[in-house]
XYZ file of C-alpha atoms in Angstrom:
337
model
C 0.000 0.000 0.000
C 2.983 2.322 -0.357
C 1.797 5.519 -2.086
C 2.186 5.289 -5.843
C 3.306 1.658 -5.907
C 0.119 0.102 -7.304
C -0.320 3.054 -9.627
C 3.106 2.324 -11.131
C 1.576 -0.689 -12.894
C -0.971 1.580 -14.564
C 1.890 3.891 -15.553
C 3.749 0.976 -17.133
C 0.709 -0.064 -19.169
C 0.122 3.494 -20.352
C 3.717 3.935 -21.533
C 3.008 1.409 -24.329
C 1.559 3.187 -27.357
C -0.705 1.829 -30.136
C 2.115 2.014 -32.705
C 4.202 -0.440 -30.667
C 6.535 2.175 -29.227
C 7.005 3.729 -25.819
C 6.278 7.228 -24.678
C 10.044 7.710 -24.793
C 10.568 10.861 -22.760
C 13.828 11.414 -20.841
C 16.275 8.542 -21.418
C 13.681 5.902 -22.331
C 14.208 3.597 -25.304
C 12.008 3.886 -28.374
C 10.328 0.481 -28.593
C 9.456 -2.419 -26.332
C 10.372 -6.034 -26.996
C 7.933 -8.637 -28.257
C 7.801 -10.631 -25.012
C 5.274 -10.222 -22.234
C 6.019 -7.641 -19.560
C 7.545 -9.416 -16.556
C 6.973 -6.583 -14.101
C 3.308 -6.429 -15.046
C 3.119 -10.212 -14.632
C 3.998 -9.746 -10.956
C 1.260 -7.143 -10.567
C -1.169 -9.468 -12.356
C -0.359 -12.312 -9.944
C -0.924 -10.087 -6.909
C -4.033 -8.236 -8.069
C -5.751 -10.648 -10.452
C -6.232 -7.708 -12.817
C -6.380 -8.963 -16.404
C -5.197 -5.567 -17.675
C -1.730 -6.412 -16.324
C -1.479 -9.902 -17.862
C -0.124 -9.848 -21.432
C -1.252 -13.378 -22.189
C -0.773 -13.283 -25.964
C 2.822 -12.121 -25.649
C 3.711 -14.840 -23.135
C 2.106 -17.540 -25.304
C 3.711 -16.641 -28.633
C 5.816 -19.370 -30.335
C 9.331 -19.681 -28.822
C 11.004 -18.923 -32.150
C 9.288 -15.523 -32.154
C 10.256 -14.631 -28.593
C 13.986 -14.382 -29.133
C 16.365 -14.354 -26.189
C 14.509 -14.506 -22.888
C 14.971 -11.987 -20.120
C 17.038 -13.071 -17.102
C 13.873 -12.824 -14.976
C 11.829 -15.038 -17.298
C 11.948 -17.902 -14.784
C 10.374 -15.738 -12.111
C 7.768 -14.629 -14.622
C 6.720 -18.258 -15.123
C 6.035 -18.530 -11.394
C 4.019 -15.327 -11.330
C 2.023 -16.344 -14.398
C 1.270 -19.712 -12.780
C -0.041 -17.884 -9.713
C -2.308 -15.632 -11.750
C -6.049 -15.993 -11.195
C -8.296 -13.467 -12.848
C -10.295 -11.597 -10.243
C -11.081 -8.416 -12.095
C -10.342 -6.427 -15.189
C -10.091 -2.904 -13.906
C -10.086 -0.593 -16.867
C -6.935 1.354 -17.579
C -7.984 5.028 -17.486
C -8.281 6.801 -20.826
C -6.997 10.004 -19.195
C -4.318 9.827 -16.513
C -1.725 12.016 -14.830
C 1.296 11.389 -12.662
C 2.662 14.129 -10.425
C 6.113 14.540 -8.890
C 9.421 15.935 -10.107
C 8.728 14.985 -13.738
C 4.924 15.126 -14.133
C 3.254 13.570 -17.169
C -0.277 13.072 -18.487
C -1.786 10.669 -21.008
C -4.935 10.658 -23.183
C -5.932 7.494 -25.068
C -8.953 6.112 -26.921
C -12.157 6.250 -24.902
C -14.026 2.983 -24.384
C -15.513 1.851 -27.690
C -13.178 3.982 -29.810
C -10.595 2.377 -32.064
C -8.579 5.234 -33.525
C -5.175 4.354 -32.121
C -5.288 7.657 -30.232
C -2.361 8.399 -27.949
C -1.222 11.683 -26.488
C 1.545 11.996 -23.919
C 2.603 15.350 -22.494
C 4.882 16.428 -19.688
C 6.203 19.094 -17.381
C 9.395 18.725 -15.363
C 12.784 20.393 -15.656
C 16.242 19.642 -16.976
C 17.835 19.040 -13.576
C 15.838 15.891 -12.718
C 17.737 12.602 -13.066
C 18.104 11.777 -16.772
C 16.081 14.912 -17.472
C 15.875 17.035 -20.599
C 14.806 20.585 -21.368
C 11.460 19.196 -22.500
C 8.858 20.839 -20.283
C 5.687 21.370 -22.298
C 6.647 18.752 -24.884
C 4.393 15.973 -26.160
C 4.015 13.056 -28.521
C 0.913 12.249 -30.562
C -0.282 9.127 -32.350
C -3.398 8.538 -34.402
C -4.420 5.603 -36.595
C -1.258 3.664 -35.796
C 1.141 6.468 -36.795
C 3.367 8.505 -34.482
C 2.971 11.972 -35.924
C 4.710 13.955 -33.193
C 7.896 12.370 -31.878
C 10.305 12.683 -28.981
C 13.940 12.268 -30.103
C 14.462 9.860 -27.223
C 17.757 8.638 -25.854
C 21.162 8.044 -27.403
C 23.988 5.698 -26.473
C 25.916 6.920 -23.427
C 29.188 5.190 -24.299
C 29.375 6.728 -27.768
C 29.235 10.159 -26.146
C 31.385 9.479 -23.096
C 34.308 7.926 -24.971
C 34.850 11.272 -26.739
C 35.174 13.078 -23.409
C 31.726 14.644 -23.790
C 30.440 15.916 -20.429
C 27.040 14.232 -20.508
C 26.071 14.281 -16.844
C 26.647 17.846 -15.659
C 23.400 19.796 -15.796
C 24.214 23.456 -15.170
C 22.522 26.034 -17.405
C 25.423 26.218 -19.858
C 26.652 22.626 -19.563
C 27.624 20.597 -22.614
C 24.655 18.233 -22.172
C 22.311 20.904 -23.506
C 24.065 21.160 -26.867
C 22.489 17.815 -27.856
C 19.219 17.756 -29.779
C 17.922 14.864 -27.656
C 18.456 16.902 -24.487
C 17.608 20.521 -25.318
C 14.313 22.207 -26.138
C 15.200 22.629 -29.840
C 14.549 18.899 -30.343
C 11.208 18.775 -28.537
C 7.635 19.824 -29.313
C 7.444 22.751 -26.926
C 7.999 26.509 -26.931
C 11.304 28.323 -27.412
C 11.814 32.000 -26.661
C 14.406 34.121 -28.482
C 16.162 30.938 -29.667
C 17.349 30.371 -26.075
C 17.545 27.274 -23.910
C 14.885 26.664 -21.276
C 15.873 27.614 -17.733
C 17.403 24.342 -16.556
C 15.934 24.307 -13.034
C 12.600 25.919 -13.933
C 9.961 23.356 -12.935
C 6.916 23.035 -15.206
C 3.942 21.808 -13.150
C 0.440 20.499 -13.821
C -2.013 23.147 -12.614
C -5.245 21.659 -13.955
C -6.412 18.230 -15.115
C -9.841 17.012 -16.173
C -10.766 13.513 -17.351
C -13.903 12.423 -19.191
C -14.582 12.142 -22.918
C -12.796 15.443 -23.623
C -9.900 15.412 -21.154
C -7.760 18.480 -20.530
C -4.373 19.107 -18.956
C -2.742 22.464 -18.277
C 0.855 23.055 -17.264
C 2.520 26.192 -15.966
C 5.740 26.696 -17.936
C 6.516 30.144 -16.537
C 9.487 28.963 -14.446
C 11.103 27.390 -17.527
C 11.077 30.837 -19.160
C 12.197 32.930 -16.205
C 13.565 36.188 -17.587
C 12.198 35.338 -21.052
C 8.417 35.510 -20.473
C 6.184 36.825 -17.698
C 3.726 33.941 -18.158
C 3.454 30.707 -20.121
C 0.568 28.277 -19.631
C 0.078 25.371 -22.046
C -3.248 23.528 -22.262
C -3.888 20.264 -24.101
C -7.451 19.159 -24.918
C -8.668 15.996 -26.617
C -11.486 17.919 -28.270
C -12.698 14.977 -30.365
C -11.882 11.250 -30.657
C -9.439 12.051 -33.489
C -7.947 15.440 -32.633
C -5.802 17.350 -30.157
C -5.965 21.069 -29.373
C -2.864 22.841 -28.020
C -3.295 26.317 -26.534
C -0.513 28.534 -25.202
C -1.396 31.536 -23.051
C 1.663 33.805 -23.159
C 2.703 37.142 -21.698
C 5.972 38.568 -22.983
C 8.525 40.781 -21.235
C 9.887 44.070 -22.527
C 12.934 42.191 -23.835
C 11.123 39.297 -25.550
C 11.796 39.311 -29.286
C 10.525 35.988 -30.674
C 8.130 33.224 -29.600
C 8.559 29.915 -31.443
C 5.972 27.120 -31.326
C 7.579 23.782 -32.245
C 6.395 20.371 -33.456
C 8.937 17.586 -34.004
C 8.084 14.942 -36.611
C 9.552 12.415 -39.023
C 6.574 12.741 -41.376
C 6.672 14.458 -44.739
C 5.374 18.010 -44.356
C 3.361 20.060 -46.838
C 2.812 23.703 -45.927
C -0.734 24.795 -46.790
C -2.812 27.902 -46.052
C -3.418 28.191 -42.288
C -1.215 25.265 -41.398
C 0.442 22.133 -42.686
C -0.333 18.541 -43.609
C 1.812 15.711 -42.263
C 2.018 12.584 -44.441
C 3.267 9.151 -43.416
C 2.491 5.530 -44.288
C -0.217 6.601 -46.736
C -2.051 8.573 -44.038
C -2.229 12.256 -43.206
C -2.683 14.605 -40.262
C -3.650 18.248 -40.480
C -1.880 20.890 -38.381
C -4.279 23.845 -38.185
C -3.017 27.281 -37.194
C -6.200 28.612 -35.599
C -4.807 31.673 -33.850
C -2.322 33.381 -36.167
C -3.631 32.998 -39.752
C -1.425 35.861 -40.935
C 1.698 33.835 -40.093
C 2.901 30.813 -42.077
C 4.364 27.647 -40.614
C 7.912 26.773 -41.630
C 10.033 23.607 -41.570
C 13.596 23.132 -40.307
C 15.360 19.904 -41.292
C 17.066 18.115 -38.386
C 18.488 15.322 -40.529
C 21.378 15.387 -40.494
C 21.283 16.758 -36.950
C 23.296 19.900 -36.113
C 26.171 18.116 -34.324
C 28.132 15.026 -35.302
C 27.503 13.662 -31.792
C 23.742 14.207 -32.084
C 21.487 11.225 -32.591
C 20.765 11.004 -36.309
C 17.055 10.309 -36.879
C 16.079 9.839 -40.511
C 13.568 12.407 -41.713
C 13.522 14.356 -38.444
C 12.286 17.925 -38.802
C 10.897 20.770 -36.738
C 7.681 22.480 -37.805
C 7.666 26.027 -36.454
C 5.283 28.904 -35.955
C 7.511 31.937 -35.356
C 5.763 34.901 -33.757
C 7.752 38.162 -33.575
C 7.086 39.910 -30.268
C 6.365 43.202 -32.032
C 3.224 41.616 -33.540
C 1.830 40.779 -30.079
C -0.643 43.381 -28.785
C -0.087 44.531 -25.196
C 2.379 41.714 -24.616
C -0.326 39.021 -24.498
C -1.144 36.315 -27.035
C -2.868 32.943 -27.241
C -1.445 30.388 -29.656
C -3.977 27.799 -30.746
C -2.969 24.811 -32.906
C -5.172 21.814 -33.676
C -4.013 18.392 -34.866
C -6.725 16.400 -36.644
C -7.501 13.885 -39.394
């Protein structure tokens, strides 16, 4: 009954996305293996909750499983102890608080759109943290349209003498695209790094059929903005609305809204269309129709030591501060079929 322990099983389930990947924030890997989840097997044996028992993955043919995990023997014991007592539904809207808060929206019961949204707060100084407060990933219809650049091999960096683990404001870690805000779907002000110890927190969360989550990013932009609140809304079963409530300072020059993707991008009036695997997603610029989205290629990545992700690019909405009336603006972007 330790606080958060049982909930960690729900977290583990929700980190698996419809496309077969993980919500790979911080230093998480990109994709899970094909085998059943051993940790969840333990929770299944103790709770009898069918949502934690990945039966099909444990029963796949041996030749498809590959090399077994070192804890596979223990998993056999836990599976043998499993007796279904309930199938508590995994929530379609969920949040986790703490030093690196996150929130998830998925398909509602009865929907089958492969909907997955994961967003986060946090700050760069948490263990394995990045300057990714306000960032998110988004999947629909089996395609990951908005990506997190994820992790990269530690040894490859460390053998060059790269200082990976210091996390001061100007430390070398933040030159990497996987670690800084330039490689994440968040806001950037005046082409500067986020404030490394500025904690972005969840200030509002609502579940239901149209869940909402709002984070206060103001601390991440200390000295750059007077206020930055970002709100995510699942406004339909196949769309996501992102709203940024911003107040600039006298010295603010440029506000950049960013979306990171590996999809092909076509710029169209009032937005863009992402194309991948024969499917498409519309990025609608609802708030600033007089400004055009632009695309910055991140492949190859800026540094030789950066992780090279084929097709990676940053879709931007660049808002000069002089166009903002009375220092206040609301950016509204909608992602939809």
